[in-house]
Short mmCIF file of C-alpha atoms in Angstrom, two decimals:
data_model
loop_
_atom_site.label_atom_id
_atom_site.label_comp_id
_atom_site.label_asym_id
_atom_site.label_seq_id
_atom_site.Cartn_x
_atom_site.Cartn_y
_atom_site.Cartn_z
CA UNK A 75 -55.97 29.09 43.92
CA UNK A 76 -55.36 24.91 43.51
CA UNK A 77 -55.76 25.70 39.77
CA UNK A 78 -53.39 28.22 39.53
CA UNK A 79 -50.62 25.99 41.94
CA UNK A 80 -51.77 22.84 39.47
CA UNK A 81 -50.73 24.76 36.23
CA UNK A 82 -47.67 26.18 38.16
CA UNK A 83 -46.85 22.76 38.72
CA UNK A 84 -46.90 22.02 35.63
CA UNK A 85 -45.46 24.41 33.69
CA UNK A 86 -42.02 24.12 35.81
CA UNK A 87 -42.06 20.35 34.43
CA UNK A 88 -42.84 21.03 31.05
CA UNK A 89 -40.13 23.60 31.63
CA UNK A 90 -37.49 21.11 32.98
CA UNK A 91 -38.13 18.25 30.06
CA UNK A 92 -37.65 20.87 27.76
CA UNK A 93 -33.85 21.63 29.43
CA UNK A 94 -33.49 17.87 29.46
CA UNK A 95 -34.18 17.41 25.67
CA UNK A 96 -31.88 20.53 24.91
CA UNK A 97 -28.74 19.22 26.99
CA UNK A 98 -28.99 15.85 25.11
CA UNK A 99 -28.96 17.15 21.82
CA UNK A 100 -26.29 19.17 22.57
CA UNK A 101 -24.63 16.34 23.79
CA UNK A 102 -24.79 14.23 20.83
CA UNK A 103 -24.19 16.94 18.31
CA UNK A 104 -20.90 17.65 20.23
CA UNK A 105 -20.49 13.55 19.72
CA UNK A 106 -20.66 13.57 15.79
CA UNK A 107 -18.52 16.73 15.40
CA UNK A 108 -15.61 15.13 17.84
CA UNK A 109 -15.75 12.15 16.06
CA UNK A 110 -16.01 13.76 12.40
CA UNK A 111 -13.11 15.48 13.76
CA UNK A 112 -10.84 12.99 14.96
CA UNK A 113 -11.34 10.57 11.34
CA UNK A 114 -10.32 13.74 9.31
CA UNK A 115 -7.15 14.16 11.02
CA UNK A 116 -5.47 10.70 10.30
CA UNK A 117 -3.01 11.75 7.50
CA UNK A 118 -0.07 9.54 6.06
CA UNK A 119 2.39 11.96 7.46
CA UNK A 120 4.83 11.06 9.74
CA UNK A 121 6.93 13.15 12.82
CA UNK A 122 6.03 13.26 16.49
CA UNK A 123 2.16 14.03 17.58
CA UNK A 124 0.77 12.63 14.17
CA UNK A 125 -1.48 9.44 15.23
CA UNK A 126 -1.08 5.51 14.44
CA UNK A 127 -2.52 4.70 11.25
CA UNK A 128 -3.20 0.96 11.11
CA UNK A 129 -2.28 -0.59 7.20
CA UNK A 130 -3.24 -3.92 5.84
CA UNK A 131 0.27 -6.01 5.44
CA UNK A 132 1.76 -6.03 1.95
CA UNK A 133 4.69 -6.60 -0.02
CA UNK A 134 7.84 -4.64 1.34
CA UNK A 135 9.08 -2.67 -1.66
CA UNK A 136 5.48 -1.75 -3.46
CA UNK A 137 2.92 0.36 -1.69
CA UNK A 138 -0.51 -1.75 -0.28
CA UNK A 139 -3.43 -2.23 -1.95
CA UNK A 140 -4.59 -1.07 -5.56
CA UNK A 141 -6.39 2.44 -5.18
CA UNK A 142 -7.34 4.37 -8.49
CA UNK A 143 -6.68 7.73 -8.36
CA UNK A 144 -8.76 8.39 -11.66
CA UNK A 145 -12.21 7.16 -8.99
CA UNK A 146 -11.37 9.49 -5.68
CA UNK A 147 -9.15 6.66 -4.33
CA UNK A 148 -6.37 7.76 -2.09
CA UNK A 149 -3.11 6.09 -3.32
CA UNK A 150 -1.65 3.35 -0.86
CA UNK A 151 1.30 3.59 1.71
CA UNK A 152 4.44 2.60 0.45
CA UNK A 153 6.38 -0.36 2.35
CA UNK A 154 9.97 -0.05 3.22
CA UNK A 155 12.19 -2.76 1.52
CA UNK A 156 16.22 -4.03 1.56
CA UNK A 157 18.85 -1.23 0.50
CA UNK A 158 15.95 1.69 1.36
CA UNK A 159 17.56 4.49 3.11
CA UNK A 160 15.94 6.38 6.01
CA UNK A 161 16.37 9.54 7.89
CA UNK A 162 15.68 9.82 11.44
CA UNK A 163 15.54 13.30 13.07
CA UNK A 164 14.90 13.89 17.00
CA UNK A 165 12.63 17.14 17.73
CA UNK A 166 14.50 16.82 21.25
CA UNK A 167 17.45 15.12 20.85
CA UNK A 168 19.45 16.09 17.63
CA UNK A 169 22.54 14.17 18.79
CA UNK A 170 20.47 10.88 17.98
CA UNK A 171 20.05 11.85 14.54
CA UNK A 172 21.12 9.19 11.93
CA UNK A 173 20.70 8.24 8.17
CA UNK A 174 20.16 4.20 7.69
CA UNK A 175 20.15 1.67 5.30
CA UNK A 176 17.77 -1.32 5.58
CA UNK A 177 20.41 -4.37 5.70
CA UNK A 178 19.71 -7.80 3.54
CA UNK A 179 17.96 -8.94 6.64
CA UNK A 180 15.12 -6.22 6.73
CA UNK A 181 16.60 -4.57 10.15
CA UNK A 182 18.15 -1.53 10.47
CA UNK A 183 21.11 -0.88 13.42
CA UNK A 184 19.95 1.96 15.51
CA UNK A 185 22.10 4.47 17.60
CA UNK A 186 22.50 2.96 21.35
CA UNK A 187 19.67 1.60 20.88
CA UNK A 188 18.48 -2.61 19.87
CA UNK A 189 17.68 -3.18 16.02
CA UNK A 190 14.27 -2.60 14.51
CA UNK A 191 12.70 -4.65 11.53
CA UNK A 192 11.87 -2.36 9.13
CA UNK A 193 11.27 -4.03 6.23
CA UNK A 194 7.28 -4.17 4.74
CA UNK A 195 6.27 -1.16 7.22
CA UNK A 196 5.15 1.92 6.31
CA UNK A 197 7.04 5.10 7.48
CA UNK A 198 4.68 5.83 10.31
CA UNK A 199 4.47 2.13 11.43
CA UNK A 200 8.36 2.18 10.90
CA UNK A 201 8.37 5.94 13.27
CA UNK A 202 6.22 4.10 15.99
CA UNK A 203 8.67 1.67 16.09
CA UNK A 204 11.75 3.44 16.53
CA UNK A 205 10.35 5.47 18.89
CA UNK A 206 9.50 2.35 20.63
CA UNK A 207 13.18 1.20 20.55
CA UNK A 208 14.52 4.76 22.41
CA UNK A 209 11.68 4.62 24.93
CA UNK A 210 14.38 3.06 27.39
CA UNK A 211 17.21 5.49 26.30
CA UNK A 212 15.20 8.64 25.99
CA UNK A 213 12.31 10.33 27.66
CA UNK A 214 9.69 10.86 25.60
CA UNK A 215 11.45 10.22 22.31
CA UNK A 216 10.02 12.70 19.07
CA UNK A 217 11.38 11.10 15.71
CA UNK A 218 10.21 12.03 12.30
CA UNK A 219 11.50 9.91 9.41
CA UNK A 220 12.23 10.51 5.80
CA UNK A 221 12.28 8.57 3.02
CA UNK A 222 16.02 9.52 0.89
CA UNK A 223 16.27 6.86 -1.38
CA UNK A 224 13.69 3.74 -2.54
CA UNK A 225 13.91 0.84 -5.05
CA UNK A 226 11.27 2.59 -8.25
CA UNK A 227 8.66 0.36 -8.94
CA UNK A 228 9.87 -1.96 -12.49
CA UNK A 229 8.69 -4.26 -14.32
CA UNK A 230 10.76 -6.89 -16.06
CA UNK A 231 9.75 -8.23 -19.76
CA UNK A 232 11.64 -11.38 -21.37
CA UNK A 233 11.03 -14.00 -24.29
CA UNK A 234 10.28 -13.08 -27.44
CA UNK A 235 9.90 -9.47 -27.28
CA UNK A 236 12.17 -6.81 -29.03
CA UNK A 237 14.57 -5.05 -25.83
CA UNK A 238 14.00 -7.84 -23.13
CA UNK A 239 14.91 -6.45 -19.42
CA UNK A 240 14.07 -4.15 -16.76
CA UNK A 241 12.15 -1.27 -17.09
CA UNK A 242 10.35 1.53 -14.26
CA UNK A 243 7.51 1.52 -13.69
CA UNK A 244 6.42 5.21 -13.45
CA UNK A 245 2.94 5.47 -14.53
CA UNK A 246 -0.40 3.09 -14.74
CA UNK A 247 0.81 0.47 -17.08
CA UNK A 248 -1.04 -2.57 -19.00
CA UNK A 249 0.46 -5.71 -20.10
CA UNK A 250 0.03 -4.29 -23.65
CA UNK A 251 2.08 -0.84 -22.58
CA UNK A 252 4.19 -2.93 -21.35
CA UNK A 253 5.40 -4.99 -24.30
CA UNK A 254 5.41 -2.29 -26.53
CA UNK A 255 7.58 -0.47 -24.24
CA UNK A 256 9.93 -3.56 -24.42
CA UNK A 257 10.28 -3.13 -27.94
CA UNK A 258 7.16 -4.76 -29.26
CA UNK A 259 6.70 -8.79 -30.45
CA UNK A 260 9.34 -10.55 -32.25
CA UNK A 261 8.27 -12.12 -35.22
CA UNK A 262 8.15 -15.72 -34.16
CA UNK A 263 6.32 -14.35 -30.74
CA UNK A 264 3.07 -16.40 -29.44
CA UNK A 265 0.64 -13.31 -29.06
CA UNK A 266 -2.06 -15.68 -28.22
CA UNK A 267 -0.66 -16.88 -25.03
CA UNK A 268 1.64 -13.89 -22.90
CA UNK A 269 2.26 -14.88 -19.50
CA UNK A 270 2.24 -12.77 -16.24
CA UNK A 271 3.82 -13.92 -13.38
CA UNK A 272 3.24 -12.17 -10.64
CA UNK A 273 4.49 -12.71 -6.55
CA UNK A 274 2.32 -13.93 -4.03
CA UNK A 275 4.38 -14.01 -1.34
CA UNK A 276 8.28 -14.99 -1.02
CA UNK A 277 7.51 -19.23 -1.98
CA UNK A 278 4.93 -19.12 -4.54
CA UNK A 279 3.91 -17.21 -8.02
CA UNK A 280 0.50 -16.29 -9.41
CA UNK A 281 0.44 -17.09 -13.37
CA UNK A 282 -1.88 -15.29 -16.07
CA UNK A 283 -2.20 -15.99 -19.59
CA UNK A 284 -3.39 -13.26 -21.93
CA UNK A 285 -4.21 -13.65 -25.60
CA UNK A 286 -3.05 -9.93 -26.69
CA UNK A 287 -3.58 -11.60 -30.44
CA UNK A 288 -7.34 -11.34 -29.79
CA UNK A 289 -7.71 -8.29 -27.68
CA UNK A 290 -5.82 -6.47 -30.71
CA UNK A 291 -7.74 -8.24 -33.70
CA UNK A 292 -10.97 -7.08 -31.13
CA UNK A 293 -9.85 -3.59 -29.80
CA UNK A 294 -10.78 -4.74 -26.58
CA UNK A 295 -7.31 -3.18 -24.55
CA UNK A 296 -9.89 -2.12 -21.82
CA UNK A 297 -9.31 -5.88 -20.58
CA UNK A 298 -5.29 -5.73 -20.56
CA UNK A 299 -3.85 -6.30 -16.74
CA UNK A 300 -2.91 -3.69 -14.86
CA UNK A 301 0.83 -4.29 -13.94
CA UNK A 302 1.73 -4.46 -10.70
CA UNK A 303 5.59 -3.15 -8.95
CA UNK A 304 7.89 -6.26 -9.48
CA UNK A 305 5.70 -8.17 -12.20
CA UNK A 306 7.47 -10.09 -14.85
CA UNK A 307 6.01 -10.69 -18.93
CA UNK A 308 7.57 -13.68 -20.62
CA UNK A 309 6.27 -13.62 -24.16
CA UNK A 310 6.75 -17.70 -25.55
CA UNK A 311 7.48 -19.00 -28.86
CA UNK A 312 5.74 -21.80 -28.76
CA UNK A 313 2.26 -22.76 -27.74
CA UNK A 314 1.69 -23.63 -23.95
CA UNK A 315 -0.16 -26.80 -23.46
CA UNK A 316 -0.91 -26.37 -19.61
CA UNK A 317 0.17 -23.97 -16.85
CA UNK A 318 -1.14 -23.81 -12.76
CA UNK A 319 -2.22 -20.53 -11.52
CA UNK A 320 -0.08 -20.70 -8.27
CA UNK A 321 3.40 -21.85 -9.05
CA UNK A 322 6.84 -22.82 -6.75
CA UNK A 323 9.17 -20.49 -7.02
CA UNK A 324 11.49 -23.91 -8.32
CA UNK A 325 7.97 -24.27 -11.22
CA UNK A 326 8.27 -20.67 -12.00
CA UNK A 327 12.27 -21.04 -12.54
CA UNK A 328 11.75 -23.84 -15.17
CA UNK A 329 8.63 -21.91 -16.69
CA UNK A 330 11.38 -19.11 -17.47
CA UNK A 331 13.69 -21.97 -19.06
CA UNK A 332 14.37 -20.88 -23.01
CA UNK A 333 14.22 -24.55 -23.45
CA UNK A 334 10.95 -24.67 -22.33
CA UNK A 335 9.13 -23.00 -25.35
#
């Protein structure tokens, strides 16, 4: 009879770990499938109940970062700049809706309500913060904004080159592309030594040199630069003794002097 109450005994334990192990593994599976769930949802949509995406800052005007589409990459977030227009439409409160226009300052002047800086946010960062703005005016504010009209990304090509100006930027573009798209080299260009200036940041300049001469005479284009929104090729006539890789924005003026080369 002891026997029989000893394995008793232990069976209901064995019994009761078992129950143990089962609710914990349950418990963690349901875990990894929340949280699985949760990181698939963030999209770059914007409009009420869609969550806060934090974005690395970047330039206003140009989206963030350099993704490649060609490797899986998802493309960046573009940043709102001067002279963008946005539309703001309230779920709950149609009265409050309004089409803006970033002023030279980066703000835009809100309905009844303080201005918001919009310049170099996204649209959703932009969203969160209108809907911060209205939190005194309105319960529970629900905007969604629109993009209606944007700056296109250029690029702008001068020196010796055959059509020197502006041009959009509307697909992946090398330096190479990019002068033949501004009419090719003149004949007294300096193949051996194209600049690209590029911005940093509103004070200083990043300068490149790139000897297209030898990349042609080596078919080696797979090195050319990627252009970026807002990046400037001056092709000299002369041979450039010396430039700094970081240049004022006063230094990057007198770089773009004819007299210069």
């Amino acid at each position: 009879m002891r026997r029989f109450v000893g394995w008793t005994r232990f069976a209901g334990m064995a019994l009761l770990m078992f129950r143990v192990y089962v609710a914990a593994f349950a418990q963690e599976e349901e875990k990894e499938q929340h949280l699985g769930a949760s990181q698939s949802s963030q999209t770059g949509q914007t409009g009420p109940g869609v969550g806060n995406i934090a974005m690395a800052a970047a330039k206003p005007g140009q989206a963030d970062g350099t993704g490649n589409p060609r490797l899986g990459e998802r493309r960046p977030l573009y940043r709102l700049n001067r002279s963008d227009v946005v539309a703001l439409s309230f779920t709950l409160s149609p009265e409050f809706d309004q089409t803006l226009t970033i002023q030279p300052d980066g703000y835009v002047a809100l309905k009844d309500a303080l201005p918001v800086l919009a310049q170099g946010l996204t649209l959703e960062e932009f969203r969160v913060a209108v809907r911060q703005a209205y939190t005194g005016y309105l319960h529970d504010p629900q905007v969604a904004v629109a993009l209606k009209e944007f700056e296109h990304p250029y690029f702008v090509a001068g020196g010796e080159v055959g059509k020197p100006g502006k041009y959009e930027l509307r697909a992946d573009t090398t330096i190479m592309e990019a002068v033949e798209i501004a009419g090719g080299f003149t004949h007294e260009a300096k193949h051996s030594q194209v600049l690209l200036f590029r911005h940093v940041n509103d004070d200083q300049v990043e300068a490149r040199v790139f000897d297209l001469k030898k990349m042609l005479k080596e078919k080696s284009l797979g090195e050319a630069a990627q252009l970026r929104p807002g990046d400037l090729i001056f092709v000299p006539q002369n041979s450039i003794s010396k430039i700094d890789r970081f240049l004022s924005k006063a230094t990057f003026s007198a770089y773009l002097n004819p007299t210069q080369f």
